[in-house]
Amino acid sequence: MVNGKAITLDDVTFFLNARQDANPMDPTSPELVLNELINRELLVAEARKAGIDKRPDIQRMIDVQRDSLLANELLAAKMEEVDTSDEALKAEYDAQVSELELTEYKARHILLKTEEEANAIIEELAKGADFATLAKEKSTGPSGPDGGDLGWFQSDSMVAEFADAVKALKKGEVSKAPVKTQFGWHVVTLEDTRDREAPPFDGVKEQLKGIVGNKAVEKYLSEIREGGDIQFMDNQTAPSADAPANADQPAPTQN
């Protein structure tokens, strides 16, 4: 008993299990937990004597923590209901794989400041000039000293204009017109392509469980938002529930 309030074995077990769930390597003993609970009860009693529990900011924090706990417990329960059978995970796997960029490209480029300079390079290449040599001599990009070599890459790692130009080329072909990007004007040649394998199903099952679970939670949230009475007051502007996420593609590092 602490100031007339009992601390039971169930209390100790509950807090001990919570500590070990959060950190399985935590060496906390029942005795240590009991002492912590005793200290907590003494501190809470002193806080109440000081009127801290009556402060509006403390009351608000208690309300927020209570509501967060309730919401998190509900979502955890919904996650438990999600179908994570191999059949369901395989369906999600197939959907994910269908959207993967499995082709890799090996290309070189020469980066110039103006379209005129780029067109002049294209003319030199048409006359038989060596691409790598011109890249070393003329390119303003960091890959210039390597003959413009970009190595192997996936198209989604490049800005859209450059990626589209690379994908439109055949092996050994040089771009017929300069390619404009935020970095300048590019002359591009495609050296090779190769296909990479999708990750094996068994190797990504745990990730798939998370994806399937998150989709189920998003669907549930969408349903309760649609059925809920949501009002934005005081003329405050709030984002639409249907507003898409920012889809702007970040620019890759200049090569």
Coordinates of N, CA and C in Angstrom, one line a residue:
M1 N 0.8 -1.2 0.0 CA 0.0 0.0 0.0 C 0.9 1.3 0.0
V2 N 0.5 2.2 -0.8 CA 1.2 3.5 -0.8 C 0.1 4.6 -0.6
N3 N 0.2 5.2 0.6 CA -0.8 6.2 1.0 C -2.3 5.7 0.8
G4 N -2.5 4.4 1.2 CA -3.8 3.8 1.1 C -4.1 3.2 -0.2
K5 N -3.3 3.4 -1.2 CA -3.6 2.8 -2.5 C -2.7 1.5 -2.7
A6 N -3.4 0.4 -3.1 CA -2.7 -0.8 -3.3 C -2.0 -0.9 -4.6
I7 N -0.8 -1.5 -4.6 CA -0.1 -1.9 -5.8 C -0.1 -3.4 -5.8
T8 N -0.8 -4.0 -6.8 CA -1.0 -5.4 -6.8 C 0.1 -6.1 -7.6
L9 N 0.1 -7.4 -7.5 CA 1.0 -8.2 -8.3 C 0.6 -8.1 -9.8
D10 N -0.7 -7.9 -10.1 CA -1.1 -7.7 -11.5 C -0.5 -6.4 -12.0
D11 N -0.4 -5.4 -11.2 CA 0.1 -4.1 -11.6 C 1.6 -4.3 -12.0
V12 N 2.3 -5.0 -11.1 CA 3.8 -5.2 -11.4 C 3.9 -6.0 -12.6
T13 N 3.1 -7.1 -12.8 CA 3.2 -7.9 -14.0 C 2.9 -7.2 -15.2
F14 N 1.9 -6.3 -15.2 CA 1.5 -5.5 -16.4 C 2.6 -4.6 -16.8
F15 N 3.2 -3.9 -15.9 CA 4.3 -2.9 -16.3 C 5.5 -3.7 -16.6
L16 N 5.8 -4.8 -16.0 CA 7.0 -5.6 -16.4 C 6.9 -6.1 -17.8
N17 N 5.7 -6.6 -18.1 CA 5.5 -7.1 -19.5 C 5.5 -6.0 -20.5
A18 N 5.0 -4.8 -20.2 CA 5.1 -3.7 -21.1 C 6.5 -3.3 -21.4
R19 N 7.3 -3.3 -20.3 CA 8.7 -2.9 -20.5 C 9.4 -4.0 -21.4
Q20 N 9.2 -5.2 -21.2 CA 9.8 -6.3 -21.9 C 9.3 -6.4 -23.4
D21 N 8.0 -6.0 -23.6 CA 7.5 -5.9 -25.0 C 8.2 -4.8 -25.7
A22 N 8.5 -3.7 -25.1 CA 9.1 -2.6 -25.7 C 10.6 -2.9 -26.0
N23 N 11.2 -3.6 -25.1 CA 12.6 -4.0 -25.2 C 12.9 -5.3 -24.6
P24 N 12.9 -6.4 -25.4 CA 13.0 -7.8 -24.9 C 14.3 -8.0 -24.1
M25 N 15.3 -7.1 -24.4 CA 16.6 -7.3 -23.7 C 16.7 -6.5 -22.4
D26 N 15.6 -5.8 -22.1 CA 15.6 -5.1 -20.8 C 15.7 -6.0 -19.6
P27 N 16.7 -5.8 -18.8 CA 16.9 -6.8 -17.6 C 16.0 -6.4 -16.4
T28 N 15.0 -5.5 -16.6 CA 14.2 -5.1 -15.4 C 13.6 -6.3 -14.7
S29 N 13.7 -6.2 -13.3 CA 13.2 -7.2 -12.5 C 11.9 -6.8 -11.8
P30 N 11.1 -7.7 -11.3 CA 9.9 -7.3 -10.6 C 10.1 -6.4 -9.5
E31 N 11.2 -6.6 -8.8 CA 11.5 -5.7 -7.6 C 11.8 -4.2 -8.1
L32 N 12.5 -4.1 -9.2 CA 12.7 -2.8 -9.8 C 11.4 -2.1 -10.2
V33 N 10.6 -2.9 -10.9 CA 9.3 -2.3 -11.3 C 8.5 -1.9 -10.1
L34 N 8.5 -2.7 -9.1 CA 7.7 -2.4 -7.9 C 8.2 -1.1 -7.3
N35 N 9.5 -0.9 -7.2 CA 10.0 0.4 -6.6 C 9.7 1.6 -7.5
E36 N 9.7 1.3 -8.8 CA 9.3 2.4 -9.7 C 7.8 2.8 -9.5
L37 N 6.9 1.8 -9.3 CA 5.5 2.1 -9.1 C 5.3 2.8 -7.8
I38 N 6.1 2.4 -6.8 CA 6.0 3.1 -5.5 C 6.4 4.6 -5.6
N39 N 7.5 4.8 -6.3 CA 7.9 6.2 -6.5 C 6.9 7.0 -7.3
R40 N 6.3 6.3 -8.3 CA 5.3 7.0 -9.1 C 4.1 7.4 -8.3
E41 N 3.6 6.5 -7.5 CA 2.5 6.8 -6.7 C 2.8 8.0 -5.7
L42 N 4.0 8.0 -5.1 CA 4.3 9.1 -4.2 C 4.4 10.4 -5.0
L43 N 5.0 10.4 -6.2 CA 5.1 11.6 -7.0 C 3.7 12.1 -7.4
V44 N 2.8 11.2 -7.8 CA 1.5 11.5 -8.2 C 0.7 12.2 -7.1
A45 N 0.9 11.7 -5.9 CA 0.2 12.2 -4.7 C 0.7 13.7 -4.5
E46 N 2.0 13.9 -4.6 CA 2.6 15.2 -4.4 C 2.1 16.2 -5.5
A47 N 2.0 15.7 -6.7 CA 1.5 16.5 -7.9 C 0.1 16.9 -7.6
R48 N -0.7 16.0 -7.1 CA -2.1 16.4 -6.8 C -2.2 17.4 -5.7
K49 N -1.4 17.3 -4.7 CA -1.3 18.2 -3.6 C -1.0 19.6 -4.2
A50 N -0.1 19.7 -5.1 CA 0.3 20.9 -5.7 C -0.7 21.5 -6.8
G51 N -1.8 20.7 -7.0 CA -2.8 21.1 -8.0 C -2.4 21.0 -9.4
I52 N -1.3 20.2 -9.7 CA -0.8 20.1 -11.1 C -1.9 19.4 -11.9
D53 N -2.6 18.4 -11.3 CA -3.6 17.7 -12.1 C -4.8 18.5 -12.5
K54 N -4.9 19.7 -11.9 CA -6.0 20.6 -12.3 C -5.7 21.6 -13.4
R55 N -4.4 21.7 -13.7 CA -4.0 22.7 -14.7 C -4.6 22.3 -16.1
P56 N -5.1 23.3 -16.8 CA -5.7 23.1 -18.1 C -4.7 22.4 -19.1
D57 N -3.4 22.7 -19.1 CA -2.5 22.1 -20.0 C -2.3 20.6 -19.7
I58 N -2.3 20.3 -18.4 CA -2.1 18.9 -18.0 C -3.4 18.1 -18.4
Q59 N -4.6 18.7 -18.2 CA -5.8 18.1 -18.5 C -5.9 17.8 -20.0
R60 N -5.4 18.7 -20.8 CA -5.4 18.6 -22.2 C -4.5 17.4 -22.7
M61 N -3.3 17.4 -22.0 CA -2.3 16.3 -22.4 C -2.9 15.0 -22.0
I62 N -3.6 14.9 -20.9 CA -4.2 13.6 -20.5 C -5.3 13.2 -21.5
D63 N -6.1 14.2 -21.9 CA -7.1 13.9 -23.0 C -6.5 13.4 -24.3
V64 N -5.4 14.1 -24.7 CA -4.7 13.7 -25.9 C -4.2 12.3 -25.8
Q65 N -3.5 12.0 -24.7 CA -2.9 10.7 -24.6 C -4.0 9.6 -24.5
R66 N -5.1 9.9 -23.8 CA -6.1 8.9 -23.7 C -6.7 8.6 -25.1
D67 N -7.0 9.7 -25.9 CA -7.6 9.5 -27.2 C -6.6 8.8 -28.1
S68 N -5.3 9.1 -28.0 CA -4.3 8.4 -28.9 C -4.3 7.0 -28.6
L69 N -4.3 6.6 -27.3 CA -4.3 5.2 -26.9 C -5.5 4.5 -27.5
L70 N -6.7 5.1 -27.4 CA -7.9 4.5 -27.9 C -7.8 4.3 -29.4
A71 N -7.3 5.3 -30.1 CA -7.2 5.2 -31.6 C -6.2 4.1 -32.0
N72 N -5.1 4.1 -31.3 CA -4.0 3.1 -31.6 C -4.5 1.7 -31.3
E73 N -5.2 1.5 -30.3 CA -5.7 0.2 -30.0 C -6.7 -0.3 -31.0
L74 N -7.6 0.6 -31.5 CA -8.5 0.3 -32.5 C -7.8 -0.1 -33.8
L75 N -6.8 0.7 -34.2 CA -6.1 0.4 -35.4 C -5.3 -1.0 -35.3
A76 N -4.8 -1.2 -34.1 CA -4.1 -2.5 -33.9 C -5.1 -3.7 -34.0
A77 N -6.3 -3.5 -33.5 CA -7.3 -4.5 -33.7 C -7.7 -4.7 -35.2
K78 N -7.8 -3.6 -35.9 CA -8.1 -3.7 -37.3 C -6.9 -4.4 -38.1
M79 N -5.7 -4.2 -37.7 CA -4.6 -4.9 -38.3 C -4.6 -6.4 -38.1
E80 N -5.1 -6.8 -36.9 CA -5.2 -8.2 -36.6 C -6.2 -8.9 -37.5
E81 N -7.2 -8.1 -38.0 CA -8.2 -8.7 -38.9 C -7.8 -8.8 -40.3
V82 N -6.7 -8.2 -40.7 CA -6.2 -8.2 -42.1 C -5.8 -9.6 -42.5
D83 N -6.2 -10.0 -43.7 CA -5.9 -11.2 -44.3 C -4.4 -11.2 -44.8
T84 N -3.6 -11.9 -44.1 CA -2.2 -12.0 -44.5 C -1.8 -13.4 -44.9
S85 N -2.8 -14.1 -45.4 CA -2.5 -15.5 -45.9 C -1.5 -15.4 -47.1
D86 N -0.9 -16.5 -47.5 CA 0.0 -16.5 -48.6 C -0.7 -16.1 -49.9
E87 N -2.0 -16.5 -50.0 CA -2.7 -16.1 -51.2 C -2.9 -14.6 -51.3
A88 N -3.3 -14.0 -50.2 CA -3.5 -12.5 -50.2 C -2.1 -11.8 -50.4
L89 N -1.1 -12.3 -49.8 CA 0.2 -11.6 -50.0 C 0.8 -11.8 -51.4
K90 N 0.5 -13.0 -52.0 CA 0.9 -13.2 -53.4 C 0.2 -12.3 -54.3
A91 N -1.1 -12.0 -54.1 CA -1.8 -11.1 -54.9 C -1.2 -9.7 -54.8
E92 N -0.8 -9.3 -53.6 CA -0.2 -8.0 -53.5 C 1.2 -8.0 -54.1
Y93 N 1.9 -9.1 -54.0 CA 3.3 -9.2 -54.6 C 3.2 -9.0 -56.1
D94 N 2.2 -9.7 -56.7 CA 2.1 -9.6 -58.2 C 1.7 -8.2 -58.6
A95 N 0.9 -7.5 -57.8 CA 0.6 -6.1 -58.1 C 1.8 -5.2 -58.0
Q96 N 2.6 -5.4 -57.0 CA 3.8 -4.6 -56.8 C 4.8 -4.9 -57.9
V97 N 5.0 -6.1 -58.2 CA 6.0 -6.5 -59.2 C 5.6 -5.9 -60.6
S98 N 4.3 -5.8 -60.9 CA 3.8 -5.3 -62.2 C 4.2 -3.8 -62.3
E99 N 4.4 -3.1 -61.2 CA 4.7 -1.7 -61.3 C 6.2 -1.4 -61.2
L100 N 7.0 -2.5 -61.0 CA 8.4 -2.3 -60.8 C 9.1 -1.9 -62.1
E101 N 10.1 -1.1 -62.1 CA 11.0 -0.8 -63.2 C 12.1 -1.9 -63.2
L102 N 12.0 -2.9 -64.0 CA 12.9 -4.0 -64.0 C 14.0 -3.9 -65.0
T103 N 13.9 -2.9 -65.9 CA 14.9 -2.7 -66.9 C 16.0 -1.7 -66.4
E104 N 17.2 -2.0 -66.6 CA 18.3 -1.1 -66.3 C 19.0 -0.7 -67.5
Y105 N 19.6 0.5 -67.5 CA 20.2 1.1 -68.7 C 21.6 1.5 -68.4
K106 N 22.5 1.3 -69.5 CA 23.8 1.8 -69.4 C 24.0 2.8 -70.5
A107 N 24.3 4.0 -70.1 CA 24.4 5.1 -71.0 C 25.5 6.1 -70.7
R108 N 25.8 6.9 -71.7 CA 26.8 8.0 -71.5 C 26.1 9.3 -71.9
H109 N 26.5 10.4 -71.4 CA 26.0 11.7 -71.9 C 27.0 12.8 -71.8
I110 N 26.8 13.8 -72.6 CA 27.6 15.0 -72.6 C 26.7 16.1 -72.3
L111 N 27.1 16.8 -71.2 CA 26.3 17.9 -70.7 C 26.8 19.2 -71.2
L112 N 26.0 20.0 -71.8 CA 26.4 21.4 -72.3 C 25.5 22.5 -71.7
K113 N 26.0 23.7 -71.8 CA 25.3 24.8 -71.3 C 24.2 25.3 -72.2
T114 N 24.4 25.2 -73.6 CA 23.5 25.7 -74.5 C 23.1 24.7 -75.5
E115 N 21.9 24.9 -76.2 CA 21.4 24.0 -77.2 C 22.4 24.0 -78.4
E116 N 22.9 25.2 -78.7 CA 23.8 25.3 -79.9 C 25.0 24.4 -79.7
E117 N 25.6 24.4 -78.5 CA 26.8 23.6 -78.2 C 26.4 22.1 -78.3
A118 N 25.2 21.8 -77.9 CA 24.8 20.4 -77.9 C 24.6 19.9 -79.4
N119 N 24.0 20.8 -80.2 CA 23.8 20.5 -81.6 C 25.2 20.3 -82.3
A120 N 26.1 21.1 -81.9 CA 27.5 21.0 -82.6 C 28.1 19.7 -82.2
I121 N 27.9 19.2 -81.0 CA 28.4 17.9 -80.6 C 27.7 16.8 -81.4
I122 N 26.4 16.9 -81.6 CA 25.7 15.9 -82.4 C 26.3 15.8 -83.8
E123 N 26.6 17.0 -84.4 CA 27.1 17.0 -85.7 C 28.5 16.3 -85.7
E124 N 29.3 16.6 -84.7 CA 30.7 15.9 -84.7 C 30.5 14.4 -84.5
L125 N 29.6 14.0 -83.7 CA 29.4 12.5 -83.6 C 28.9 11.9 -84.9
A126 N 28.1 12.6 -85.6 CA 27.6 12.1 -86.9 C 28.7 11.9 -87.9
K127 N 29.8 12.7 -87.7 CA 30.9 12.6 -88.6 C 32.0 11.6 -88.2
G128 N 31.6 10.9 -87.0 CA 32.5 9.8 -86.6 C 33.3 10.1 -85.4
A129 N 33.1 11.2 -84.7 CA 33.9 11.5 -83.5 C 33.5 10.5 -82.4
D130 N 34.5 10.3 -81.5 CA 34.3 9.3 -80.4 C 33.5 10.0 -79.3
F131 N 32.5 9.3 -78.8 CA 31.6 9.9 -77.8 C 32.4 10.2 -76.5
A132 N 33.1 9.1 -76.0 CA 33.8 9.3 -74.7 C 34.8 10.4 -74.8
T133 N 35.5 10.5 -75.9 CA 36.5 11.5 -76.0 C 35.9 12.9 -76.0
L134 N 34.8 13.1 -76.7 CA 34.1 14.4 -76.7 C 33.6 14.7 -75.3
A135 N 33.1 13.7 -74.6 CA 32.6 13.9 -73.2 C 33.7 14.4 -72.3
K136 N 34.9 13.8 -72.4 CA 36.0 14.2 -71.6 C 36.4 15.7 -71.9
E137 N 36.3 16.0 -73.2 CA 36.7 17.4 -73.6 C 35.7 18.5 -73.4
K138 N 34.4 18.1 -73.6 CA 33.4 19.1 -73.6 C 32.3 19.1 -72.5
S139 N 32.1 18.0 -71.9 CA 31.0 17.9 -70.9 C 31.3 18.7 -69.7
T140 N 30.3 19.4 -69.2 CA 30.4 20.2 -67.9 C 29.9 19.4 -66.7
G141 N 29.5 18.2 -66.9 CA 29.0 17.4 -65.8 C 30.1 16.6 -65.1
P142 N 29.9 16.2 -63.9 CA 30.9 15.4 -63.2 C 31.3 14.1 -63.8
S143 N 30.5 13.5 -64.7 CA 30.8 12.3 -65.3 C 31.7 12.5 -66.5
G144 N 32.0 13.8 -66.9 CA 32.8 14.1 -68.1 C 34.2 13.4 -68.1
P145 N 34.9 13.5 -67.0 CA 36.3 12.8 -67.0 C 36.2 11.3 -67.2
D146 N 35.0 10.7 -66.9 CA 34.9 9.3 -67.2 C 34.3 9.0 -68.6
G147 N 34.3 10.0 -69.4 CA 33.8 9.8 -70.8 C 32.3 9.9 -70.8
G148 N 31.7 10.6 -69.8 CA 30.2 10.7 -69.7 C 29.5 9.4 -69.2
D149 N 30.3 8.4 -68.7 CA 29.8 7.2 -68.3 C 28.9 7.3 -67.1
L150 N 27.6 6.9 -67.2 CA 26.7 6.9 -66.1 C 26.5 5.6 -65.4
G151 N 27.2 4.6 -66.0 CA 27.0 3.2 -65.4 C 25.6 2.7 -65.6
W152 N 25.3 1.7 -64.8 CA 23.9 1.1 -64.9 C 23.0 1.9 -64.0
F153 N 21.8 2.1 -64.5 CA 20.8 2.8 -63.7 C 19.4 2.5 -64.1
Q154 N 18.4 2.7 -63.2 CA 17.0 2.6 -63.6 C 16.5 3.9 -64.0
S155 N 15.5 3.9 -64.9 CA 15.0 5.2 -65.5 C 14.5 6.1 -64.4
D156 N 13.9 5.5 -63.3 CA 13.2 6.4 -62.3 C 14.2 7.0 -61.4
S157 N 15.5 6.8 -61.6 CA 16.6 7.5 -60.8 C 17.0 8.7 -61.5
M158 N 16.5 9.0 -62.7 CA 16.9 10.2 -63.5 C 15.6 11.1 -63.6
V159 N 15.9 12.4 -63.9 CA 14.8 13.3 -64.2 C 14.0 12.8 -65.4
A160 N 12.7 13.1 -65.5 CA 11.8 12.5 -66.5 C 12.3 12.7 -67.9
E161 N 12.7 13.9 -68.2 CA 13.1 14.2 -69.6 C 14.3 13.4 -70.0
F162 N 15.3 13.2 -69.1 CA 16.4 12.4 -69.5 C 16.1 10.9 -69.6
A163 N 15.2 10.4 -68.6 CA 14.8 9.0 -68.6 C 14.1 8.7 -69.9
D164 N 13.2 9.6 -70.3 CA 12.4 9.4 -71.5 C 13.3 9.3 -72.8
A165 N 14.3 10.1 -72.8 CA 15.2 10.1 -73.9 C 16.0 8.8 -74.0
V166 N 16.5 8.4 -72.9 CA 17.2 7.1 -72.8 C 16.3 5.9 -73.3
K167 N 15.1 5.9 -72.8 CA 14.2 4.8 -73.1 C 13.8 4.7 -74.6
A168 N 13.9 5.9 -75.2 CA 13.5 6.0 -76.6 C 14.7 5.5 -77.6
L169 N 15.9 5.4 -77.0 CA 17.0 5.1 -77.9 C 17.2 3.6 -78.0
K170 N 17.8 3.2 -79.1 CA 18.2 1.8 -79.4 C 19.7 1.7 -78.9
K171 N 20.1 0.4 -78.7 CA 21.5 0.2 -78.3 C 22.4 0.8 -79.4
G172 N 23.4 1.6 -78.9 CA 24.4 2.2 -79.8 C 23.9 3.5 -80.5
E173 N 22.7 3.8 -80.3 CA 22.1 5.0 -80.9 C 22.5 6.3 -80.1
V174 N 22.6 7.4 -80.7 CA 22.9 8.7 -80.1 C 21.6 9.6 -80.3
S175 N 21.2 10.3 -79.3 CA 20.1 11.2 -79.4 C 20.2 12.1 -80.6
K176 N 19.1 12.2 -81.4 CA 19.1 13.0 -82.6 C 19.0 14.5 -82.3
A177 N 18.5 14.8 -81.2 CA 18.3 16.2 -80.8 C 18.8 16.3 -79.3
P178 N 19.2 17.5 -78.9 CA 19.6 17.7 -77.5 C 18.4 17.5 -76.6
V179 N 18.8 17.0 -75.4 CA 17.7 16.7 -74.4 C 17.9 17.8 -73.3
K180 N 16.8 18.6 -73.1 CA 16.8 19.7 -72.1 C 16.3 19.2 -70.8
T181 N 17.1 19.4 -69.7 CA 16.7 19.2 -68.3 C 17.1 20.4 -67.5
Q182 N 16.8 20.3 -66.2 CA 17.1 21.4 -65.3 C 18.6 21.6 -65.2
F183 N 19.4 20.6 -65.6 CA 20.9 20.7 -65.5 C 21.5 21.4 -66.8
G184 N 20.8 21.4 -67.9 CA 21.4 21.9 -69.1 C 20.9 21.1 -70.3
W185 N 21.8 21.0 -71.3 CA 21.5 20.3 -72.5 C 22.3 19.1 -72.6
H186 N 21.7 17.9 -72.9 CA 22.4 16.7 -72.9 C 22.4 16.1 -74.3
V187 N 23.5 15.5 -74.6 CA 23.6 14.5 -75.8 C 23.8 13.2 -75.2
V188 N 23.0 12.2 -75.6 CA 22.9 10.9 -74.9 C 23.1 9.8 -75.9
T189 N 23.8 8.8 -75.4 CA 23.9 7.5 -76.2 C 23.6 6.3 -75.2
L190 N 22.9 5.4 -75.7 CA 22.5 4.2 -75.0 C 23.5 3.1 -75.4
E191 N 24.2 2.6 -74.4 CA 25.2 1.5 -74.7 C 24.6 0.1 -74.5
D192 N 23.7 -0.1 -73.5 CA 23.2 -1.4 -73.3 C 22.0 -1.4 -72.4
T193 N 21.2 -2.5 -72.3 CA 20.1 -2.6 -71.4 C 20.2 -4.0 -70.8
R194 N 19.6 -4.2 -69.6 CA 19.5 -5.5 -69.0 C 18.3 -5.6 -68.1
D195 N 17.8 -6.7 -67.9 CA 16.7 -6.9 -67.0 C 17.1 -7.5 -65.7
R196 N 16.6 -6.9 -64.6 CA 16.9 -7.5 -63.3 C 15.7 -8.3 -62.8
E197 N 16.0 -9.2 -61.9 CA 14.9 -10.0 -61.4 C 14.2 -9.3 -60.3
A198 N 12.9 -9.6 -60.2 CA 12.1 -9.0 -59.0 C 12.6 -9.8 -57.8
P199 N 12.5 -9.2 -56.6 CA 12.9 -9.9 -55.4 C 12.0 -11.1 -55.2
P200 N 12.5 -12.2 -54.6 CA 11.7 -13.4 -54.5 C 10.6 -13.1 -53.4
F201 N 9.4 -13.8 -53.7 CA 8.3 -13.6 -52.8 C 8.6 -13.9 -51.3
D202 N 9.3 -15.0 -51.1 CA 9.6 -15.4 -49.7 C 10.5 -14.3 -49.0
G203 N 11.3 -13.6 -49.8 CA 12.2 -12.6 -49.2 C 11.5 -11.3 -48.8
V204 N 10.3 -11.1 -49.3 CA 9.6 -9.8 -49.0 C 8.3 -10.0 -48.3
K205 N 8.0 -11.2 -47.8 CA 6.7 -11.5 -47.2 C 6.4 -10.5 -46.0
E206 N 7.4 -10.3 -45.2 CA 7.1 -9.4 -44.0 C 6.8 -8.0 -44.5
Q207 N 7.5 -7.5 -45.5 CA 7.2 -6.2 -46.1 C 5.8 -6.2 -46.7
L208 N 5.4 -7.2 -47.3 CA 4.1 -7.3 -47.9 C 3.0 -7.3 -46.9
K209 N 3.3 -7.9 -45.7 CA 2.3 -7.9 -44.6 C 2.1 -6.4 -44.2
G210 N 3.1 -5.7 -44.1 CA 3.0 -4.3 -43.7 C 2.2 -3.5 -44.8
I211 N 2.5 -3.7 -46.1 CA 1.8 -3.0 -47.1 C 0.3 -3.3 -47.1
V212 N 0.0 -4.6 -47.0 CA -1.4 -5.1 -47.0 C -2.1 -4.4 -45.8
G213 N -1.4 -4.5 -44.6 CA -2.0 -3.9 -43.4 C -2.3 -2.4 -43.5
N214 N -1.3 -1.7 -44.1 CA -1.4 -0.2 -44.2 C -2.6 0.1 -45.2
K215 N -2.7 -0.7 -46.3 CA -3.8 -0.4 -47.2 C -5.2 -0.7 -46.5
A216 N -5.2 -1.7 -45.7 CA -6.5 -2.0 -45.0 C -6.8 -0.8 -44.0
V217 N -5.8 -0.3 -43.3 CA -6.0 0.8 -42.4 C -6.5 2.0 -43.2
E218 N -5.8 2.3 -44.3 CA -6.2 3.5 -45.1 C -7.6 3.4 -45.6
K219 N -8.0 2.2 -46.0 CA -9.4 1.9 -46.5 C -10.4 2.2 -45.3
Y220 N -10.0 1.7 -44.2 CA -10.9 1.8 -43.0 C -11.0 3.3 -42.6
L221 N -9.9 4.0 -42.6 CA -9.9 5.4 -42.3 C -10.8 6.2 -43.3
S222 N -10.6 5.8 -44.6 CA -11.4 6.5 -45.6 C -12.9 6.3 -45.4
E223 N -13.3 5.1 -45.0 CA -14.7 4.8 -44.8 C -15.3 5.5 -43.6
I224 N -14.5 5.6 -42.5 CA -15.1 6.3 -41.3 C -15.0 7.8 -41.5
R225 N -14.1 8.3 -42.3 CA -14.1 9.8 -42.6 C -15.3 10.1 -43.5
E226 N -15.6 9.2 -44.4 CA -16.8 9.4 -45.3 C -18.1 9.4 -44.5
G227 N -18.1 8.6 -43.4 CA -19.3 8.5 -42.6 C -19.4 9.4 -41.4
G228 N -18.3 10.1 -41.2 CA -18.2 11.0 -40.0 C -18.7 12.4 -40.3
D229 N -19.0 13.1 -39.2 CA -19.5 14.4 -39.3 C -18.3 15.4 -39.1
I230 N -17.6 15.8 -40.2 CA -16.4 16.6 -40.1 C -16.7 18.0 -40.5
Q231 N -16.4 18.9 -39.6 CA -16.7 20.3 -39.9 C -15.4 21.1 -39.6
F232 N -15.0 22.0 -40.5 CA -13.9 22.9 -40.2 C -14.5 24.3 -39.9
M233 N -14.2 24.8 -38.7 CA -14.8 26.0 -38.2 C -13.9 27.2 -38.3
D234 N -14.5 28.4 -38.0 CA -13.8 29.7 -38.0 C -13.1 30.0 -39.3
N235 N -13.7 29.6 -40.4 CA -13.2 29.9 -41.8 C -11.7 29.5 -42.0
Q236 N -11.3 28.5 -41.2 CA -9.9 28.0 -41.4 C -9.9 27.0 -42.6
T237 N -8.9 27.2 -43.4 CA -8.8 26.4 -44.6 C -8.1 25.1 -44.3
A238 N -8.7 24.0 -44.6 CA -8.1 22.7 -44.4 C -8.0 21.9 -45.6
P239 N -7.1 21.0 -45.7 CA -6.9 20.2 -47.0 C -8.1 19.3 -47.2
S240 N -8.5 19.1 -48.4 CA -9.5 18.2 -48.7 C -9.1 16.8 -48.4
A241 N -10.1 16.0 -48.0 CA -9.8 14.6 -47.7 C -9.4 13.8 -48.9
D242 N -9.8 14.4 -50.1 CA -9.5 13.7 -51.3 C -8.3 14.3 -52.0
A243 N -7.6 15.2 -51.4 CA -6.5 15.9 -52.0 C -5.4 14.9 -52.2
P244 N -4.8 14.8 -53.4 CA -3.7 13.9 -53.6 C -2.4 14.3 -53.0
A245 N -1.5 13.4 -52.7 CA -0.3 13.7 -52.1 C 0.6 14.4 -53.1
N246 N 1.6 15.2 -52.7 CA 2.5 15.9 -53.6 C 3.2 14.9 -54.4
A247 N 3.0 14.9 -55.7 CA 3.6 13.9 -56.6 C 4.8 14.4 -57.3
D248 N 5.3 15.6 -56.9 CA 6.5 16.2 -57.6 C 7.7 15.2 -57.4
Q249 N 8.3 14.9 -58.5 CA 9.5 14.0 -58.5 C 10.7 14.8 -58.1
P250 N 11.4 14.4 -57.1 CA 12.7 15.0 -56.7 C 13.7 14.8 -57.8
A251 N 14.5 15.8 -58.0 CA 15.6 15.7 -59.0 C 16.7 14.9 -58.5
P252 N 17.3 14.0 -59.3 CA 18.5 13.2 -58.8 C 19.7 14.1 -58.8
T253 N 20.7 13.5 -58.2 CA 22.0 14.2 -58.2 C 22.5 14.3 -59.6
Q254 N 23.0 15.5 -60.0 CA 23.6 15.7 -61.3 C 24.7 14.8 -61.6
N255 N 24.7 14.1 -62.8 CA 25.9 13.2 -63.1 C 26.5 13.8 -64.4

